[in-house]
Structure formats: C-alpha cells, structure tokens
Coordinates of C-alpha atoms in Angstrom, one line a residue:
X1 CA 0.0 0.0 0.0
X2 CA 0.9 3.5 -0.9
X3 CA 2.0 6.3 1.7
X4 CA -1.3 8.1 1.0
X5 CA -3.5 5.1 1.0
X6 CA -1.7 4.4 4.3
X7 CA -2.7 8.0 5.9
X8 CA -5.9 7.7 4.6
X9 CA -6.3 4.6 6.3
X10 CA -5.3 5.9 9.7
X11 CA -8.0 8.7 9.5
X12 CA -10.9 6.1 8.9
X13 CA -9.7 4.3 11.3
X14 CA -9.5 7.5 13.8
X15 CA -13.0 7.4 13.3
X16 CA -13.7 4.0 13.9
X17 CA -11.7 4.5 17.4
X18 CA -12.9 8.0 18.3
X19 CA -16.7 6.6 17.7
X20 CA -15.8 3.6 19.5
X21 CA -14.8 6.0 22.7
X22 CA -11.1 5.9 22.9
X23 CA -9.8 9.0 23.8
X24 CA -8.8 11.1 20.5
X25 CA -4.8 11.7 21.9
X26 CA -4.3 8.2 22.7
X27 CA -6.0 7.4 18.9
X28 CA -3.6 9.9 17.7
X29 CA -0.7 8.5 19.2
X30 CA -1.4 4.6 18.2
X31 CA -2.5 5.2 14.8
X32 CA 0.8 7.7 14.6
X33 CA 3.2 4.7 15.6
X34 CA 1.5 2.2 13.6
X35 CA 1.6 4.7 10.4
X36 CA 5.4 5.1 10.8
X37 CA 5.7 1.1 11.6
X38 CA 4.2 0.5 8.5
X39 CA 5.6 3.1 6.3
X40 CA 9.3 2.5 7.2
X41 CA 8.8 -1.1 8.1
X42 CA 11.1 -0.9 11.4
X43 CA 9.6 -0.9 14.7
X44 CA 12.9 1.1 16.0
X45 CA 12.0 4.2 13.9
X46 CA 8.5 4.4 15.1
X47 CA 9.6 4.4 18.9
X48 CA 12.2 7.2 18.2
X49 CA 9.9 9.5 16.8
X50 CA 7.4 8.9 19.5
X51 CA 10.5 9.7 22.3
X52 CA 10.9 12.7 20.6
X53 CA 7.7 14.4 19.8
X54 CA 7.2 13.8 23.3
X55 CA 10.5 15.7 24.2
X56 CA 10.0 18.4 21.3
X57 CA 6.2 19.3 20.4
X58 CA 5.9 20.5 24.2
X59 CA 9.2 21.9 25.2
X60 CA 8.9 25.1 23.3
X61 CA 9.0 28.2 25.6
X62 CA 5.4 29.6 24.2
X63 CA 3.5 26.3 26.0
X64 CA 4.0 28.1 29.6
X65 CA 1.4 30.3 28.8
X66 CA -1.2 27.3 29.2
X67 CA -0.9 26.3 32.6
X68 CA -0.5 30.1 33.5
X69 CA -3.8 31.6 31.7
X70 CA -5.8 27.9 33.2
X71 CA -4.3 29.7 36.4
X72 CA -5.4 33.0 36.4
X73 CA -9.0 32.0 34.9
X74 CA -10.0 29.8 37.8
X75 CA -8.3 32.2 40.7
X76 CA -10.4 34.8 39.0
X77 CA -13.7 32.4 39.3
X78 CA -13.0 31.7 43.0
X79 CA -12.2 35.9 43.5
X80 CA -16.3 36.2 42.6
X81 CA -15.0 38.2 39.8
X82 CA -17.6 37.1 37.8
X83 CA -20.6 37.4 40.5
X84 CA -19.5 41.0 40.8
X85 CA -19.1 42.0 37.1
X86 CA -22.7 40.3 36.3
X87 CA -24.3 42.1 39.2
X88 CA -23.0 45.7 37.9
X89 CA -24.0 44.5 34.2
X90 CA -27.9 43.7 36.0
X91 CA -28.2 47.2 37.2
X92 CA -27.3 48.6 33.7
X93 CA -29.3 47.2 31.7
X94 CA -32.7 46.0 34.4
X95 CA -34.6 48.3 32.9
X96 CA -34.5 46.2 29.0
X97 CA -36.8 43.8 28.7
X98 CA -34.2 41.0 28.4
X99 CA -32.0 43.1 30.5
X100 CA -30.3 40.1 32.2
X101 CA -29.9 38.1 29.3
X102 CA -27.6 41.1 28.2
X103 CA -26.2 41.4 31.5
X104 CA -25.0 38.0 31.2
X105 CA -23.9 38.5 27.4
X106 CA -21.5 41.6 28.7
X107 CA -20.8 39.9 32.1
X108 CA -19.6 36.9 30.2
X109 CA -17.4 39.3 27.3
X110 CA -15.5 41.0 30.3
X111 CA -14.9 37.5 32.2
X112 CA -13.4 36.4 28.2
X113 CA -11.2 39.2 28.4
X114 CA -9.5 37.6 31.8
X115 CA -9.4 34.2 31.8
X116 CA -10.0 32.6 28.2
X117 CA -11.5 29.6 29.1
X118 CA -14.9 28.8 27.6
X119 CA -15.6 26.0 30.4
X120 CA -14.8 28.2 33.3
X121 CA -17.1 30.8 32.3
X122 CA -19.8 28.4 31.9
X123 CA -19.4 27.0 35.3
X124 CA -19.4 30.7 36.6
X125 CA -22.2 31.7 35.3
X126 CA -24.9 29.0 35.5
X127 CA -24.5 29.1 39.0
X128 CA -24.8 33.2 39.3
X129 CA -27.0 34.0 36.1
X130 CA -29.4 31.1 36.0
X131 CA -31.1 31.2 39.2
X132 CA -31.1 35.6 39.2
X133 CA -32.7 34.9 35.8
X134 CA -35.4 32.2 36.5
X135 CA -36.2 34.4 39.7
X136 CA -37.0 37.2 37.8
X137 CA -39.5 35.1 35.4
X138 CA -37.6 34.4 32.3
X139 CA -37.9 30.8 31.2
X140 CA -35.3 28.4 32.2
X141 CA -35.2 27.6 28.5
X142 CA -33.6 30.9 28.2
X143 CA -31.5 31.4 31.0
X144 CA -29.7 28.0 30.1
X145 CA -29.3 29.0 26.7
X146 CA -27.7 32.3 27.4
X147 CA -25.4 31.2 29.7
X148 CA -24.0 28.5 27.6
X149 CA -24.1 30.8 24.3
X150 CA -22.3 33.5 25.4
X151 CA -19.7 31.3 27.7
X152 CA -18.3 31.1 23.9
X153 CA -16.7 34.0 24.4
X154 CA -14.2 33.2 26.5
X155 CA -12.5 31.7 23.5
X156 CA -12.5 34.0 21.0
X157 CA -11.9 37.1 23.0
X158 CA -8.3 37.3 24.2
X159 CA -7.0 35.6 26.0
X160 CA -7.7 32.8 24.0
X161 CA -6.6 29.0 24.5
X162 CA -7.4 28.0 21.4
X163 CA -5.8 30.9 19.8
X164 CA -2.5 30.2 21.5
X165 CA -3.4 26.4 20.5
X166 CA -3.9 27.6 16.9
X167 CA -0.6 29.8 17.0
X168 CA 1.8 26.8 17.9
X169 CA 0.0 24.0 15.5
X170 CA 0.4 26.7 12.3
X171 CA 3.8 28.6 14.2
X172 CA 2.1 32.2 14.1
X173 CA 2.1 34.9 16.6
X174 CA -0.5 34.1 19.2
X175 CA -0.2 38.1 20.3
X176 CA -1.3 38.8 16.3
X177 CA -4.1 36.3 16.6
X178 CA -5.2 38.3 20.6
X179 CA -5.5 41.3 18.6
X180 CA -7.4 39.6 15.5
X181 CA -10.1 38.3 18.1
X182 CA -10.9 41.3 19.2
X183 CA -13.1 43.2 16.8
X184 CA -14.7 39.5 15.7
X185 CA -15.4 39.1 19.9
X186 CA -16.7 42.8 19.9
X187 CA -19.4 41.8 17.4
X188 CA -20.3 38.5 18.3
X189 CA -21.1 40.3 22.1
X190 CA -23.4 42.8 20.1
X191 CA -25.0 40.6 17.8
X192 CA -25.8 38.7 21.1
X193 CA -27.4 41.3 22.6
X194 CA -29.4 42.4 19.6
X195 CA -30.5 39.0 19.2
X196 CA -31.7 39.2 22.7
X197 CA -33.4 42.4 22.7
X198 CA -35.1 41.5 19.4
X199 CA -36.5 38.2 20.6
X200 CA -37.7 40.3 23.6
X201 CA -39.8 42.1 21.3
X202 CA -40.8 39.7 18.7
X203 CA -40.7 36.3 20.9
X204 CA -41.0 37.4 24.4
X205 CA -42.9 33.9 25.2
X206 CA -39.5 32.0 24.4
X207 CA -37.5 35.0 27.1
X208 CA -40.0 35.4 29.6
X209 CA -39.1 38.0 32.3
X210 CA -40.6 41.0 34.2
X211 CA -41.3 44.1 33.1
X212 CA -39.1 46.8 33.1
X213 CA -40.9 48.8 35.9
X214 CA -41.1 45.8 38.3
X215 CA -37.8 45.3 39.6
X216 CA -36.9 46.7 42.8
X217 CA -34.5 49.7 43.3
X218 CA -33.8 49.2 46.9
X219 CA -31.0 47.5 46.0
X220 CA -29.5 49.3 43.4
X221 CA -25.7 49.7 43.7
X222 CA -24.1 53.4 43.6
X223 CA -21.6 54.4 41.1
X224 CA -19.0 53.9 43.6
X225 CA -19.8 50.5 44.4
X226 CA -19.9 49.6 40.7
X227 CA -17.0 51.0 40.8
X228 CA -15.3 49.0 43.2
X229 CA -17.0 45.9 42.1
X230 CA -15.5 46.6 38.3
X231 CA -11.7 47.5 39.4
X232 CA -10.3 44.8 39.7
X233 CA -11.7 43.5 35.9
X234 CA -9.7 46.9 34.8
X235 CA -7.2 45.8 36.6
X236 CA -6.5 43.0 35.0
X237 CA -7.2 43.5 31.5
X238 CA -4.6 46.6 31.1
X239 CA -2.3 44.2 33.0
X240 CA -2.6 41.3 30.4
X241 CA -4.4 42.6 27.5
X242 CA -2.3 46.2 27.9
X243 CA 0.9 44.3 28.4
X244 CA 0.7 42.3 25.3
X245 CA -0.7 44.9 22.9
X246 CA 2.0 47.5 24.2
X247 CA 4.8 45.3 23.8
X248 CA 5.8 44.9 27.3
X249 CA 4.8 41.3 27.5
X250 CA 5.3 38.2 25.7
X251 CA 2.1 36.0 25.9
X252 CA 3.8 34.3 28.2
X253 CA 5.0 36.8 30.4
X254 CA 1.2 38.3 30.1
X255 CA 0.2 34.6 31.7
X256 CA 2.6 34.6 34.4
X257 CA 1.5 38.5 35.3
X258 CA -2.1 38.1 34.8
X259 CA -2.3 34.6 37.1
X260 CA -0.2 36.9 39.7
X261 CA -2.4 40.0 39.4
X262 CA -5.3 37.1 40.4
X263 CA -4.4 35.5 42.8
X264 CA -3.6 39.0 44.4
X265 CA -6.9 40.1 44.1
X266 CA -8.2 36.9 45.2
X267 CA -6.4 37.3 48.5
X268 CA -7.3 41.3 48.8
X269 CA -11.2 40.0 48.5
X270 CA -10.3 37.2 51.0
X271 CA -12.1 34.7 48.8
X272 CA -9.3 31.9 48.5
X273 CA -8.9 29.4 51.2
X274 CA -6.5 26.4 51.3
X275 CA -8.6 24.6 50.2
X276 CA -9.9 26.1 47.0
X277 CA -6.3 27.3 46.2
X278 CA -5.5 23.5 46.4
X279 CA -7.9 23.2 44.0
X280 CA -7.2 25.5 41.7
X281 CA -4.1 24.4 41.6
X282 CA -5.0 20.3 41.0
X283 CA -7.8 21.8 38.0
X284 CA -5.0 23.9 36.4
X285 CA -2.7 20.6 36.4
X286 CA -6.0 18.8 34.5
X287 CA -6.3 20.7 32.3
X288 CA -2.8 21.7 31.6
X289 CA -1.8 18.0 31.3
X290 CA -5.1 17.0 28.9
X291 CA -3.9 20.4 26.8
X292 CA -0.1 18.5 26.3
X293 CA -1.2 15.1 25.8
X294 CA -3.4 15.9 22.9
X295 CA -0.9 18.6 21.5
X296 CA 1.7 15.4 21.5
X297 CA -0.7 13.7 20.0
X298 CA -1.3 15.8 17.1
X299 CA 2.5 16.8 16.8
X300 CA 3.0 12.9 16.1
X301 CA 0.3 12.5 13.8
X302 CA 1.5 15.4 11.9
X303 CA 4.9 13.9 11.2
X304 CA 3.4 10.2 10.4
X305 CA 1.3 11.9 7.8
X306 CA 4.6 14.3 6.3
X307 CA 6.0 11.1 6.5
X308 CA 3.3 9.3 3.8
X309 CA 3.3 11.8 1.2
X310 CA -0.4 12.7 1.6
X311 CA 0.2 17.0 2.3
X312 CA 1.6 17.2 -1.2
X313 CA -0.9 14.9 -3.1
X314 CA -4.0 16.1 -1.2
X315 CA -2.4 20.0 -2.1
X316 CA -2.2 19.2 -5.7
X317 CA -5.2 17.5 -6.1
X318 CA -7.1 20.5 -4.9
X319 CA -5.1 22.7 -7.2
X320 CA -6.0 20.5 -10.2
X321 CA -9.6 19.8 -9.3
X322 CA -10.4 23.4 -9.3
X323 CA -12.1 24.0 -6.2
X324 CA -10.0 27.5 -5.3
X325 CA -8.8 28.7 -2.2
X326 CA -12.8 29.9 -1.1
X327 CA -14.1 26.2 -1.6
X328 CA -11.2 24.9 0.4
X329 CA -11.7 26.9 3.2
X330 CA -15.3 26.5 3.2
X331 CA -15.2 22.6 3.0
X332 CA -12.7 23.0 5.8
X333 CA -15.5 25.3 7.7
X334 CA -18.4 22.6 6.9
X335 CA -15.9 19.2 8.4
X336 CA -14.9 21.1 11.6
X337 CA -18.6 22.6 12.3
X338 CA -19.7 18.6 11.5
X339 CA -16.8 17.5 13.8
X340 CA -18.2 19.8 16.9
X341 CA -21.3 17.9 16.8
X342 CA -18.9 14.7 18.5
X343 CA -15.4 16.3 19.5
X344 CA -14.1 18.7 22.1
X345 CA -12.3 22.2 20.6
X346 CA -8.7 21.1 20.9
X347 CA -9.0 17.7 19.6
X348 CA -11.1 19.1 16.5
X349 CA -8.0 21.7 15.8
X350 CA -5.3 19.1 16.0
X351 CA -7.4 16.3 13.5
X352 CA -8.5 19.1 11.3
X353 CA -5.6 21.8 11.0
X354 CA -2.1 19.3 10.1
X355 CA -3.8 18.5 7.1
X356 CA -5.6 21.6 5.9
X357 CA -2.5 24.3 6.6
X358 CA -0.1 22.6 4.5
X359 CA -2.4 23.1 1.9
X360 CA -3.9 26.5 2.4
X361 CA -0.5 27.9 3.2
X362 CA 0.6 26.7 -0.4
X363 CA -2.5 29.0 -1.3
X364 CA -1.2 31.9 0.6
X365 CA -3.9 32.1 2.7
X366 CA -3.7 34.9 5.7
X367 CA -3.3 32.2 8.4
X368 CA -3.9 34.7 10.9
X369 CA -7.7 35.7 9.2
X370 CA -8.1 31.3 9.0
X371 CA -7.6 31.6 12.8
X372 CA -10.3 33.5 13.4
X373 CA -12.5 31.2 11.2
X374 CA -11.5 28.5 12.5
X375 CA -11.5 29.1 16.3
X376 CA -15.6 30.4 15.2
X377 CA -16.3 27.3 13.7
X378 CA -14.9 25.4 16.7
X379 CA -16.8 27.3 19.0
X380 CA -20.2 26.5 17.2
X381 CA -19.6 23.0 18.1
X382 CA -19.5 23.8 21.7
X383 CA -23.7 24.7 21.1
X384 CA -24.4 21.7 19.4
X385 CA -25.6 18.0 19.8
X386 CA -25.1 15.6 20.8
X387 CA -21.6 16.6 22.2
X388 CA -21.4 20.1 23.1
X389 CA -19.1 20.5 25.8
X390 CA -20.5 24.3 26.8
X391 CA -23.9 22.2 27.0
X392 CA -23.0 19.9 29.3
X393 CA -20.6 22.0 31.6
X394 CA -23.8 23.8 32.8
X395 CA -25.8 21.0 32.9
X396 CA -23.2 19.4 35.4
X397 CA -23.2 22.5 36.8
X398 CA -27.2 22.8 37.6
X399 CA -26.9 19.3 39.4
X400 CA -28.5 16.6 39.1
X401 CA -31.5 17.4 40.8
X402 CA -32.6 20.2 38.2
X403 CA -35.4 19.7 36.0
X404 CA -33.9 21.5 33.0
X405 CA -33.1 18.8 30.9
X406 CA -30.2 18.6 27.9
X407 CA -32.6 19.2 25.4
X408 CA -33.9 22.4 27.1
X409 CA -30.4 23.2 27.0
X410 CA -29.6 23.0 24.0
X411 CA -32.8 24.4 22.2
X412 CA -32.0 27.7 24.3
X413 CA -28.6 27.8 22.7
X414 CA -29.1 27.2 19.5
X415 CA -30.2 30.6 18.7
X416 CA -27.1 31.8 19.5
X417 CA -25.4 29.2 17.3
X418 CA -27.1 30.5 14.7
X419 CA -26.1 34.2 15.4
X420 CA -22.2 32.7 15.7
X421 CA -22.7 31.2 12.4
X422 CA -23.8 34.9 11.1
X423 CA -20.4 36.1 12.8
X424 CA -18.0 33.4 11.1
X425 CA -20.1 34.2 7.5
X426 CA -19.2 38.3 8.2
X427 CA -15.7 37.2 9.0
X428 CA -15.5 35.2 5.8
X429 CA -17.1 37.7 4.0
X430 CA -15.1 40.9 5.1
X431 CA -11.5 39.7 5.8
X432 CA -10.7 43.0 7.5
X433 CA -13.1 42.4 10.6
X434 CA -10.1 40.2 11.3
X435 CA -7.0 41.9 10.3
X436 CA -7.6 45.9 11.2
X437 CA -6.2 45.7 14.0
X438 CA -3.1 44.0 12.9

C-alpha cells in the first residue's frame, strides 16, 4: 500500500476508534506509531519519533502560557469576579426587557477578556445568572441557553486558548491572533445582545421576564460601588491585554502577570482558602496536562502523515480539481462545524488543521484571518448535539436534581449558534473584521 493510501487509512480508522470512545490523543498516538511502523517497516523508527515528539512538540517556551492563563482564569472564578461583574451588568441594563440576558452577554465578554477559558465561564455563570434569571421570570429555557451561548466568548476574546493552541500547531504569533479576536469578539457580544433584545420584542414567550418597571431599586448599587466591584476587571485587563498589545509582554509573560495579578486580588477580597487554592491548583494541572497530551498527539500524527506523502498529493489535487482557495476553506469550515457535533475544541484543531495548513499555506492564505474562522467554527460546536461540551458544563453545573433537561439546554442555545454562524459568515465575507487591527 501506498504512503497516501496508508494515511488515509489511519483517519478512517480515527473514526472508527474516536466513535468507538477511545480518547482522540491516545488514537492519535497509536494510529501515529502504527503509520510510521508500516511506512518504514522498522519498529525502531516508530519508537524514536514517538520519544521525541514527546520531548519536542511541548518543550517550546510559548507552551507556559497554558498552565499560567488555566491559572489566572480559575483564581479569578473563585475571586467572585464574575458574580460581581454580572451584578454591575444587571443594574445597567434592568430596565431592558431581556436586560439580564444582556447582562450576562456583557458579564460573560468581560470575564473572556480575563481568563480565556470557555468551560470556566460556563461553570461561573450557570451558578450566578441562571437562578437571578429564572427568579426574575424568564424561562429556564432561556437562562440556560444564554449562559452556555455566550460562555463562547471566553475563546474568541483574548486571551484565547485555542488561539495560543492555533498559533503553535500553524507557528504564528499568538499576540497577532489576541488582537485579531478582538473586533470579531466585539461583534459577536453585540449581535448577542441584539438577538436578545429582538426576541424580547418579537418572541418574548421564548425569554420570559418582568417588566421593566417591576424590579426593585432598593437594592441598586451606587456608582462607587460599581466602581469597586469593576476594578479589579480593569485591573486585569490593562495588566494582560495592555501588556501584550503595548509590547511589554510576551504572551507568556502576560500569563505569568495576569495569574499573579489574580491571585492578588483573590487574597485582597479574601475569597481563597487552602482549600480552594488547592484546587485551583489540582484543576489547572488537569487541564494543563489533557492540553499536552493531545498537543503530542497531534504533533506525532503530523509527522506520520509528512511522512506518507499525503500533504503534497492532497495539495495538488485540490489545485488541479479546481475548487480555489474559497471552496477549500469552506469545505474545511463545513468538516470542523460537522466535527463539533462529537469532539471537544482542541482535539477538532489538532485532526483538522495538520492536514488543511499545508495546503492552504501553499494558497497563501492569511493564516492569521483562517484563525479567526477557524477558532468560530470550533466554537459552534460547543452549542451543538449531541456533544457540546459548553452544554453539558452547565448541565453538570445545575446538578443533578434540576429539571432542566439537555434538550432544554440545547434548544436555548441554539439561537445563538445561529447568530455565531452569522459572525464566522461576516468574517469570511469581510477579511478586515479580522486583520484591522493587525
């Protein structure tokens, strides 16, 4: 059999496994040392290059910035950050019908723009949105979906994991793709809220919710207590986002400062015990250590299929079928939405992206504007069934003994699925949403 044929082989029978319910990193790594087995026929070659994409894909100096934004996105969660930014957000806009489904839209955007981490700010918010919500009459429906639409945020506002993710697996600067996110994160957060304010209009029985003159102002915060509640977000983001953008940090210095500024503010608001700082830090190793495996993973598979042969015949068989760099990229859009509907966001980037960037590169494709796509696309996958992770996240988080069921879930979200798939079409549409900035 043929080096292609053989690669082509290994992703049916990724498939087969990742169906099956083997985890996609290990299927990555077997299917990678069986590929190079076969292909070079020596059982010595395959176990080299498996020591060393464990000792190289990882060791690069840009990985630290994993473990250290994972850090400073769960000491922010445990600082109430998130509590206090949704609470300000509910006084601003309580007097919208739908007010604190926007509230949660722009709680959710400022909470992006400090941690990064899609699952966290689900978590956050189910437990501090979904029960203000459903106590001010809007349908659970709703409140779900809201919480798990706009937790979608936290990846493509910076700081993004799958951004940095995205920057290693295609070498480009994860600080250019920050500052691409920005304007396409911007605009997803409005269309959100413009979704929400029209479907409090035209399809208020779907929201629910009080009216505008029924919610009691006893309560209501003054400026300087929004002001005190919102400081330490500023804080942050002109320590990360600030420090990046004005050259002072690398993204991995940003990391280090950011998880630092945290856990200061975390201690200032006396909010972090042993306990939960234990915690913290056992989560952060998780995550950390599931973000590595799979990266090794890929980085192996990557080589197995350089190896074959199959990057240069698949590039020139697009070239001479005539499909064009726009029907490439949107076949490439169309597999990864298809893959959300079973995979998690970094395994769907490390199956999809060795194969497609060889290619598109070829094409001279602005990697950087693909990014963006790309890290859209992913995140519509996060909305829909049967495995979509933001879904489940706040279904865990509810508890077991809540009667809002997965499907209840999901039918919330997938509104704003729909709206995200209006974002990634604008993007595709109008490059410089993306690149302005740059």
């Amino acid at each position: 059999m043929s080096g292609v044929g053989i690669a082509f082989l290994s992703i049916a029978a990724m498939l087969v496994l990742i169906y099956s319910g083997m985890h996609v990193a290990i299927a990555l790594i077997l299917l990678s040392f069986c590929g190079v087995w076969i292909l070079r026929g020596n059982f010595d070659i395959a176990s080299n290059m498996l020591v060393l994409a464990f000792k190289d894909s990882i060791s690069d100096y840009l990985f630290g910035v994993v473990p250290l934004f994972v850090l400073m996105g769960l000491l922010v969660a445990v600082a109430g950050i998130g509590r206090d930014t949704f609470e300000v957000a509910a006084q601003v806009f309580r007097r919208v019908l739908g007010g604190l489904g926007i509230a949660t839209v722009a709680a959710n955007a400022v909470f992006a723009a400090i941690t990064g981490i899609s699952i966290a700010s689900a978590a956050v918010f189910t437990k501090v949105a979904v029960p203000e919500m459903i106590r001010h009459g809007y349908t659970a429906r709703f409140a779900v979906g809201v919480v798990a639409g706009s937790s979608v945020l936290g990846m493509l506002i910076p700081p993004s994991l799958l951004f940095i993710l995205y920057g290693v697996l295609t070498e480009q600067s994860v600080g250019s793709l920050f500052i691409a996110g920005v304007i396409p994160g911007v605009l997803l957060s409005l269309i959100y809220c413009a979704g929400i304010f029209a479907m409090g209009r035209w399809w208020p029985s779907f929201i629910g919710g009080r009216k505008a003159d029924s919610y009691d102002t006893a309560n209501d915060m003054s400026l300087g207590e929004m002001a005190n509640k919102l400081a330490p977000i500023v804080i942050l983001v002109a320590l990360v986002l600030g420090g990046i953008y004005g050259g002072f940090f690398t993204p991995t210095e940003a990391g280090a400062a950011g998880a630092l500024g945290a856990l200061l503010i975390s201690l200032a608001k006396r909010r972090l015990t042993w306990a939960s700082f234990w915690q913290v830090l056992v989560q952060t190793g998780h995550t950390t250590s599931s973000i590595c495996f799979l990266i090794v993973g890929a980085s192996l598979y990557s080589r197995m299929l350089a190896m074959s042969g199959m990057p240069g015949w698949l590039g020139s068989w697009v070239v001479d079928s005539g499909m064009g760099v726009t029907g490439i990229i949107i076949a490439l859009m169309v597999v990864i939405i298809l893959l959300g509907t079973i995979l998690d966001s970094a395994s769907i980037m490390l199956l999809t992206l060795p194969i497609a960037i060889p290619i598109l590169t070829g094409m001279q494709v602005d990697l950087v504007w693909l990014g963006v796509l790309v890290v859209l696309a992913v995140e519509i996958g996060l909305l829909t069934p049967p495995f979509g992770i933001a879904v489940f996240v706040v279904k865990a988080t509810l508890g077991p003994d809540c009667q809002v069921t997965l499907n209840d879930i999901f039918a919330g979200a997938f509104p704003f699925a729909v709206m995200m798939f209006l974002v990634l079409l604008l993007v595709f549409l109008f490059p410089w949403l993306a690149t302005a900035l740059i």
